[in-house]
Amino acid sequence: MRDIKKLLAFVLCVVFVLLSLCSCKAEKSASDEMFALDTIITFKIYDSDKDKAENTISLLKDTITRLESSLSATKKGSDVYNINHSSGEKVYVSEATATLIKTACEISESCGGAFDISVYPLVKLWGFDKKEYKVPTQSEISDVLADVNFRNITIEDNSVTVKKGMSIDLGAIAKGYISNCVYDVMKSEKIERGIVNLGGMVVTYNSDESQSDWEIGVEYPDTGELFGKLSGKYTFTVTSGAYQRYFEENGVRYHHIIDPKTGSPAQSDISSVTVLGDDGTYCDALSTALFVMGVEDSLKYLKTHSDESGNMHSFIILNSNKDKLYISSDLADGEFTLYDDFEDEISVSVIDTMFV
Ligand code: AMP
Ligand code: MG
């Protein structure tokens, strides 16, 4: 069991930071790591004032710990825990939690329910909450599915009401929201540059916008190799994939991203999807939603839905055969580089996401 946990901690670090800085004014830096959000989080802060860099890391750790304790489904007394133990009664939560749940429901609506935070009873049924995995029967799945529907979540000011029997899990979006807060801390502390990897979600910060010498590697599912790199133009880079958390039974792999329509791990023709942008919350939710939707519906969605600022979403989608890559046209001009070793293996389609 311990070995499985170690392996999971390792595979959760999906997007690796390859090289941090090539040419930076800052000579001194601080780096550290912590275990939170069920993964290893690494910090690298660059600033000529070493004390400031170290202090920023402490602030970042405190921020993550504080937010995790209100957004975790398992921590007793958290906003989410209270909602899940409300028996259908109204629960008052922080403004941030209410806003995040509202955003989650809006995203669910926009993608036809592929993303749904009310999948938590299914996450538990399959044992992903405690890593005590089991394959449920179809009748168990059907019983639990009856309680899954984001439309039965009501948000009024700072209160949230879910129908009796329902429960929610912000696992597919909280890391994105927390990443926005991580970015805000780096900005308000006025450090020169910083990079935080929250296991599958990378946040970069540059005080001078002309700096862009981060390099972020994108992992090839299952082997742990990197098939390409991004040059870090975007603040947030997040990947969802079937290989990140799974168990196997009788030779079948069951992964952690549930299709809210079937109640089972999504039978997706995507093996990994990376979304990049300037709002971590949307990037995180979208990477999970696109995975559930599969290649065809994802491309349709991306052609008809802009991001929250009216721009196209930036994405890298690798199909389940791991031989076809779809990338948004803004990444094709040097932002994403496919490594030579993969050029014969993976064909690349550049998608011009013209909004309809
Ligand atoms: P991510 O790694 O961001 O793709 O999120 C996956 C996590 O979100 C899972 O471990 C579940 O806790 C939760 N989840 C699974 N399926 C869904 C879904 N269809 N919509 C929203 N959350 C989900
Ligand atoms: Mg997500």
Coordinates of C-alpha atoms and ligand atoms in Angstrom, one line a residue:
M1 CA 0.0 0.0 0.0
R2 CA 2.8 2.4 0.9
D3 CA 4.5 1.6 -2.4
I4 CA 1.3 2.4 -4.2
K5 CA 1.0 5.7 -2.3
K6 CA 4.6 6.6 -3.2
L7 CA 3.9 5.8 -6.9
L8 CA 0.8 7.9 -6.8
A9 CA 2.6 10.8 -5.3
F10 CA 5.1 10.5 -8.1
V11 CA 2.7 10.2 -11.0
L12 CA 0.7 13.1 -9.7
C13 CA 3.6 15.4 -10.7
V14 CA 2.4 15.5 -14.2
V15 CA 3.8 18.7 -15.6
F16 CA 7.4 18.9 -14.7
V17 CA 9.4 22.1 -14.5
L18 CA 12.4 21.4 -16.6
L19 CA 14.6 24.5 -16.4
S20 CA 13.6 27.4 -14.3
L21 CA 15.6 30.4 -15.3
C22 CA 18.0 31.0 -18.1
S23 CA 18.8 34.7 -17.7
C24 CA 17.5 36.3 -14.6
K25 CA 18.5 39.5 -12.8
A26 CA 17.9 37.7 -9.5
E27 CA 21.0 36.1 -8.1
K28 CA 19.6 34.6 -5.0
S29 CA 16.6 32.4 -4.7
A30 CA 14.7 30.1 -2.3
S31 CA 13.2 26.7 -3.0
D32 CA 11.2 24.4 -0.9
E33 CA 8.4 21.8 -1.0
M34 CA 5.4 20.6 1.0
F35 CA 2.8 17.9 0.9
A36 CA -0.7 19.3 0.5
L37 CA -3.7 18.8 -1.8
D38 CA -2.8 15.2 -2.0
T39 CA 0.4 15.9 -3.9
I40 CA 3.9 17.3 -3.5
I41 CA 4.0 21.0 -4.1
T42 CA 7.3 22.6 -5.1
F43 CA 8.3 26.3 -4.8
K44 CA 11.1 28.2 -6.5
I45 CA 11.3 31.9 -5.8
Y46 CA 13.8 34.2 -7.4
D47 CA 14.7 37.6 -5.9
S48 CA 17.9 39.4 -5.1
D49 CA 16.6 39.7 -1.5
K50 CA 16.9 36.1 -0.2
D51 CA 14.9 36.8 2.9
K52 CA 12.0 38.1 0.9
A53 CA 12.1 35.0 -1.3
E54 CA 12.0 32.7 1.8
N55 CA 9.3 34.8 3.4
T56 CA 7.2 34.5 0.2
I57 CA 7.5 30.7 0.4
S58 CA 6.2 30.7 4.0
L59 CA 3.3 32.9 2.9
L60 CA 2.5 30.6 0.0
K61 CA 2.6 27.6 2.3
D62 CA 0.2 29.3 4.7
T63 CA -2.1 30.3 1.9
I64 CA -2.3 26.8 0.5
T65 CA -2.9 25.2 4.0
R66 CA -5.6 27.7 4.8
L67 CA -7.4 27.3 1.5
E68 CA -7.1 23.5 1.6
S69 CA -8.7 23.5 5.0
S70 CA -11.8 25.2 3.7
L71 CA -12.1 23.4 0.4
S72 CA -11.2 19.9 1.3
A73 CA -14.1 17.4 1.3
T74 CA -12.5 15.2 4.0
K75 CA -11.2 17.8 6.5
K76 CA -13.8 18.0 9.3
G77 CA -15.3 21.5 9.6
S78 CA -14.3 22.7 6.1
D79 CA -16.9 24.5 4.1
V80 CA -17.2 21.5 1.7
Y81 CA -17.4 19.0 4.6
N82 CA -20.2 21.1 6.2
I83 CA -22.1 21.2 2.9
N84 CA -21.7 17.4 2.6
H85 CA -23.0 16.9 6.1
S86 CA -25.9 19.3 5.8
S87 CA -28.8 16.8 5.1
G88 CA -30.3 19.2 2.6
E89 CA -30.1 22.3 4.9
K90 CA -28.6 25.6 3.9
V91 CA -24.9 26.1 4.9
Y92 CA -23.1 29.4 5.2
V93 CA -19.7 29.4 3.7
S94 CA -16.9 31.9 2.9
E95 CA -17.5 34.2 0.0
A96 CA -14.6 32.5 -1.9
T97 CA -16.1 29.0 -1.5
A98 CA -19.6 30.2 -2.6
T99 CA -18.0 32.0 -5.7
L100 CA -16.0 28.9 -6.5
I101 CA -19.0 26.6 -6.3
K102 CA -21.0 29.0 -8.5
T103 CA -18.2 29.1 -11.1
A104 CA -18.1 25.2 -11.0
C105 CA -21.8 25.1 -11.7
E106 CA -21.6 27.6 -14.6
I107 CA -18.8 25.5 -16.2
S108 CA -20.9 22.4 -15.7
E109 CA -23.8 24.1 -17.5
S110 CA -21.5 25.3 -20.4
C111 CA -20.1 21.8 -21.0
G112 CA -23.4 19.9 -20.7
G113 CA -22.6 18.3 -17.4
A114 CA -19.3 16.6 -18.3
F115 CA -17.9 18.5 -15.4
D116 CA -19.9 18.1 -12.2
I117 CA -18.7 18.6 -8.6
S118 CA -21.6 16.5 -7.4
V119 CA -19.8 13.3 -8.6
Y120 CA -18.4 12.9 -5.1
P121 CA -20.7 10.0 -4.1
L122 CA -19.3 8.2 -7.2
V123 CA -15.7 9.1 -6.3
K124 CA -16.3 7.5 -3.0
L125 CA -18.1 4.5 -4.4
W126 CA -15.0 3.7 -6.6
G127 CA -12.8 4.3 -3.5
F128 CA -10.9 7.2 -4.9
D129 CA -11.4 9.3 -1.8
K130 CA -9.5 7.0 0.5
K131 CA -7.5 5.1 -2.1
E132 CA -9.4 2.0 -1.1
Y133 CA -10.4 1.0 -4.6
K134 CA -13.2 -1.3 -5.7
V135 CA -15.3 -1.9 -8.8
P136 CA -18.9 -1.3 -7.8
T137 CA -21.8 -3.2 -9.3
Q138 CA -24.0 -1.6 -11.9
S139 CA -26.9 -1.4 -9.5
E140 CA -24.7 0.4 -6.9
I141 CA -23.6 2.9 -9.6
S142 CA -27.3 3.5 -10.6
D143 CA -28.3 4.1 -7.0
V144 CA -25.6 6.6 -6.4
L145 CA -26.0 8.3 -9.9
A146 CA -29.5 9.4 -8.8
D147 CA -27.8 11.9 -6.4
V148 CA -25.5 13.4 -9.0
N149 CA -26.7 16.6 -10.6
F150 CA -25.1 20.0 -10.3
R151 CA -28.5 21.6 -11.0
N152 CA -29.6 20.6 -7.5
I153 CA -26.9 22.9 -6.0
T154 CA -28.3 26.3 -4.9
I155 CA -26.1 29.2 -4.2
E156 CA -27.5 32.3 -2.6
D157 CA -25.1 35.0 -1.5
N158 CA -22.7 33.1 0.8
S159 CA -24.9 30.1 1.4
V160 CA -25.0 26.8 -0.4
T161 CA -27.8 24.2 -0.3
V162 CA -27.5 20.7 -1.9
K163 CA -30.4 18.3 -2.1
K164 CA -30.4 15.7 0.7
G165 CA -28.2 12.8 -0.3
M166 CA -25.9 14.9 -2.5
S167 CA -22.3 15.7 -1.8
I168 CA -19.7 17.7 -3.6
D169 CA -15.9 17.4 -4.3
L170 CA -13.9 20.4 -5.6
G171 CA -10.9 18.1 -6.5
A172 CA -11.1 19.1 -10.2
I173 CA -11.2 22.9 -9.6
A174 CA -9.9 23.8 -6.2
K175 CA -6.2 23.4 -7.2
G176 CA -6.9 26.0 -10.0
Y177 CA -8.5 28.4 -7.6
I178 CA -5.6 28.0 -5.1
S179 CA -3.2 28.6 -8.0
N180 CA -4.8 31.9 -8.6
C181 CA -4.2 32.8 -4.9
V182 CA -0.6 31.5 -5.2
Y183 CA -0.1 33.9 -8.2
D184 CA -1.6 36.8 -6.2
V185 CA 0.8 36.2 -3.3
M186 CA 3.8 36.2 -5.6
K187 CA 2.6 39.4 -7.1
S188 CA 1.8 41.2 -3.9
E189 CA 5.1 40.2 -2.4
K190 CA 6.8 41.9 -5.4
I191 CA 9.3 39.1 -5.9
E192 CA 11.2 39.1 -9.2
R193 CA 10.1 35.7 -10.5
G194 CA 8.6 32.5 -9.2
I195 CA 7.3 29.1 -10.2
V196 CA 5.1 26.8 -8.2
N197 CA 4.2 23.3 -9.2
L198 CA 1.1 21.9 -7.5
G199 CA 1.4 18.5 -9.1
G200 CA -0.3 18.7 -12.5
M201 CA -0.7 22.5 -12.2
V202 CA 2.2 24.9 -12.8
V203 CA 2.0 28.6 -11.9
T204 CA 4.6 31.0 -13.2
Y205 CA 5.1 34.6 -12.2
N206 CA 7.3 37.3 -13.8
S207 CA 7.4 40.8 -12.4
D208 CA 8.6 42.0 -15.8
E209 CA 6.3 40.7 -18.4
S210 CA 9.0 40.7 -21.1
Q211 CA 10.7 37.8 -19.2
S212 CA 9.6 34.5 -20.6
D213 CA 12.4 32.0 -20.2
W214 CA 10.5 29.3 -18.2
E215 CA 10.4 25.9 -19.6
I216 CA 7.6 23.5 -18.7
G217 CA 7.8 19.9 -19.8
V218 CA 4.7 17.9 -20.7
E219 CA 4.6 14.3 -19.7
Y220 CA 3.9 11.4 -22.1
P221 CA 1.3 9.3 -20.3
D222 CA 2.4 6.1 -18.5
T223 CA 6.1 6.2 -19.4
G224 CA 7.0 9.3 -17.4
E225 CA 9.0 10.7 -20.4
L226 CA 8.5 14.3 -21.5
F227 CA 7.2 14.5 -25.1
G228 CA 7.4 18.3 -25.4
K229 CA 8.0 21.6 -23.7
L230 CA 6.2 24.8 -23.3
S231 CA 7.9 28.1 -23.0
G232 CA 5.8 29.4 -20.2
K233 CA 3.9 32.3 -21.9
Y234 CA 0.9 31.5 -19.8
T235 CA 0.5 31.9 -16.1
F236 CA -1.3 28.6 -15.5
T237 CA -0.6 25.2 -17.1
V238 CA -2.7 22.2 -16.0
T239 CA -3.0 18.6 -17.2
S240 CA -5.7 16.0 -16.6
G241 CA -5.2 12.4 -17.6
A242 CA -6.3 8.9 -17.0
Y243 CA -2.7 7.9 -16.0
Q244 CA -2.5 10.3 -13.1
R245 CA -4.5 8.2 -10.6
Y246 CA -5.9 4.8 -11.2
F247 CA -6.1 1.2 -10.1
E248 CA -6.3 -2.1 -12.0
E249 CA -8.5 -5.1 -11.5
N250 CA -8.5 -8.1 -13.7
G251 CA -6.3 -6.4 -16.2
V252 CA -8.7 -3.4 -16.6
R253 CA -7.6 0.1 -15.6
Y254 CA -10.0 2.3 -13.7
H255 CA -9.0 5.9 -13.5
H256 CA -10.2 8.8 -11.3
I257 CA -12.1 11.0 -13.8
I258 CA -15.7 10.0 -13.7
D259 CA -18.3 10.5 -16.5
P260 CA -21.3 12.0 -14.6
K261 CA -23.6 10.4 -17.2
T262 CA -22.5 6.8 -16.7
G263 CA -21.1 6.9 -13.1
S264 CA -17.9 5.1 -14.2
P265 CA -14.4 6.3 -15.2
A266 CA -14.8 8.3 -18.5
Q267 CA -14.3 6.1 -21.5
S268 CA -12.4 8.9 -23.2
D269 CA -10.4 8.9 -26.4
I270 CA -8.1 11.4 -24.7
S271 CA -5.0 10.2 -22.8
S272 CA -4.0 13.6 -21.5
V273 CA -5.2 17.2 -21.9
T274 CA -3.3 20.3 -20.9
V275 CA -5.0 23.7 -20.7
L276 CA -3.1 26.9 -20.5
G277 CA -4.4 30.4 -19.6
D278 CA -4.5 33.3 -17.2
D279 CA -7.2 32.0 -14.8
G280 CA -6.2 28.9 -12.9
T281 CA -9.8 28.1 -11.9
Y282 CA -11.1 27.8 -15.4
C283 CA -8.0 26.0 -16.7
D284 CA -8.3 23.4 -14.0
A285 CA -12.1 22.8 -14.5
L286 CA -11.7 22.8 -18.2
S287 CA -8.9 20.2 -18.3
T288 CA -11.2 17.8 -16.4
A289 CA -14.2 18.6 -18.5
L290 CA -12.4 18.2 -21.8
F291 CA -11.1 14.8 -20.7
V292 CA -14.6 13.6 -20.1
M293 CA -15.9 15.1 -23.4
G294 CA -13.3 13.3 -25.6
V295 CA -11.6 14.7 -28.6
E296 CA -14.5 15.5 -30.9
D297 CA -16.7 17.2 -28.4
S298 CA -13.8 19.0 -26.8
L299 CA -12.8 20.5 -30.2
K300 CA -16.4 21.5 -30.8
Y301 CA -16.5 23.1 -27.3
L302 CA -13.2 24.9 -27.8
K303 CA -14.4 26.4 -31.1
T304 CA -17.6 27.8 -29.6
H305 CA -16.5 28.9 -26.1
S306 CA -14.0 31.6 -25.4
D307 CA -12.3 31.9 -22.0
E308 CA -13.5 34.3 -19.4
S309 CA -11.6 37.2 -21.0
G310 CA -13.1 36.5 -24.5
N311 CA -9.9 34.9 -25.8
M312 CA -9.6 31.3 -27.2
H313 CA -8.5 28.7 -24.8
S314 CA -5.0 27.3 -25.3
F315 CA -4.7 23.5 -25.2
I316 CA -2.7 20.4 -26.0
I317 CA -4.8 17.2 -26.3
L318 CA -3.1 13.8 -26.8
N319 CA -5.4 11.0 -28.0
S320 CA -5.7 7.7 -26.3
N321 CA -3.5 6.0 -28.9
K322 CA -0.9 8.6 -28.0
D323 CA -0.1 9.2 -31.6
K324 CA -2.1 12.3 -32.4
L325 CA -1.8 15.7 -30.8
Y326 CA -4.2 18.6 -31.2
I327 CA -2.8 21.9 -30.2
S328 CA -4.4 25.4 -30.3
S329 CA -2.9 27.6 -33.0
D330 CA -1.5 30.1 -30.5
L331 CA 0.9 27.4 -29.2
A332 CA 2.1 26.4 -32.7
D333 CA 4.4 29.4 -33.2
G334 CA 7.2 28.3 -30.9
E335 CA 5.3 28.2 -27.6
F336 CA 5.1 24.4 -27.7
T337 CA 7.9 22.3 -29.0
L338 CA 7.5 18.5 -29.7
Y339 CA 10.8 16.7 -28.8
D340 CA 12.6 15.1 -31.8
D341 CA 12.3 11.7 -30.2
F342 CA 8.5 11.9 -30.6
E343 CA 8.3 13.4 -34.1
D344 CA 7.9 10.0 -35.8
E345 CA 5.5 8.8 -33.1
I346 CA 3.1 11.7 -32.7
S347 CA 1.4 13.6 -35.5
V348 CA 0.4 17.2 -34.7
S349 CA -2.8 18.9 -35.8
V350 CA -3.0 22.7 -35.2
I351 CA -6.5 23.7 -34.4
D352 CA -7.5 27.2 -35.3
T353 CA -10.3 27.9 -32.8
M354 CA -12.5 30.4 -34.6
F355 CA -15.4 31.2 -32.5
V356 CA -18.7 30.4 -34.1
Ligands
AMP1 P1 -8.4 16.7 -12.3 O1 -7.2 16.0 -11.8 O2 -8.3 18.2 -12.1 O3 -8.8 16.3 -13.6 O4 -9.6 16.3 -11.3 C1 -10.0 15.0 -11.0 C2 -10.6 14.9 -9.7 O5 -11.9 15.6 -9.7 C3 -11.0 13.5 -9.3 O6 -10.0 12.9 -8.5 C4 -12.3 13.6 -8.5 O7 -12.0 14.0 -7.2 C5 -13.0 14.8 -9.2 N1 -13.8 14.4 -10.4 C6 -13.8 13.3 -11.1 N2 -14.6 13.3 -12.1 C7 -15.1 14.6 -12.2 C8 -16.0 15.3 -13.0 N3 -16.6 14.7 -14.1 N4 -16.3 16.5 -12.7 C9 -15.8 17.2 -11.6 N5 -15.0 16.6 -10.8 C10 -14.6 15.3 -11.0
MG2 MG -9.2 19.8 -13.1

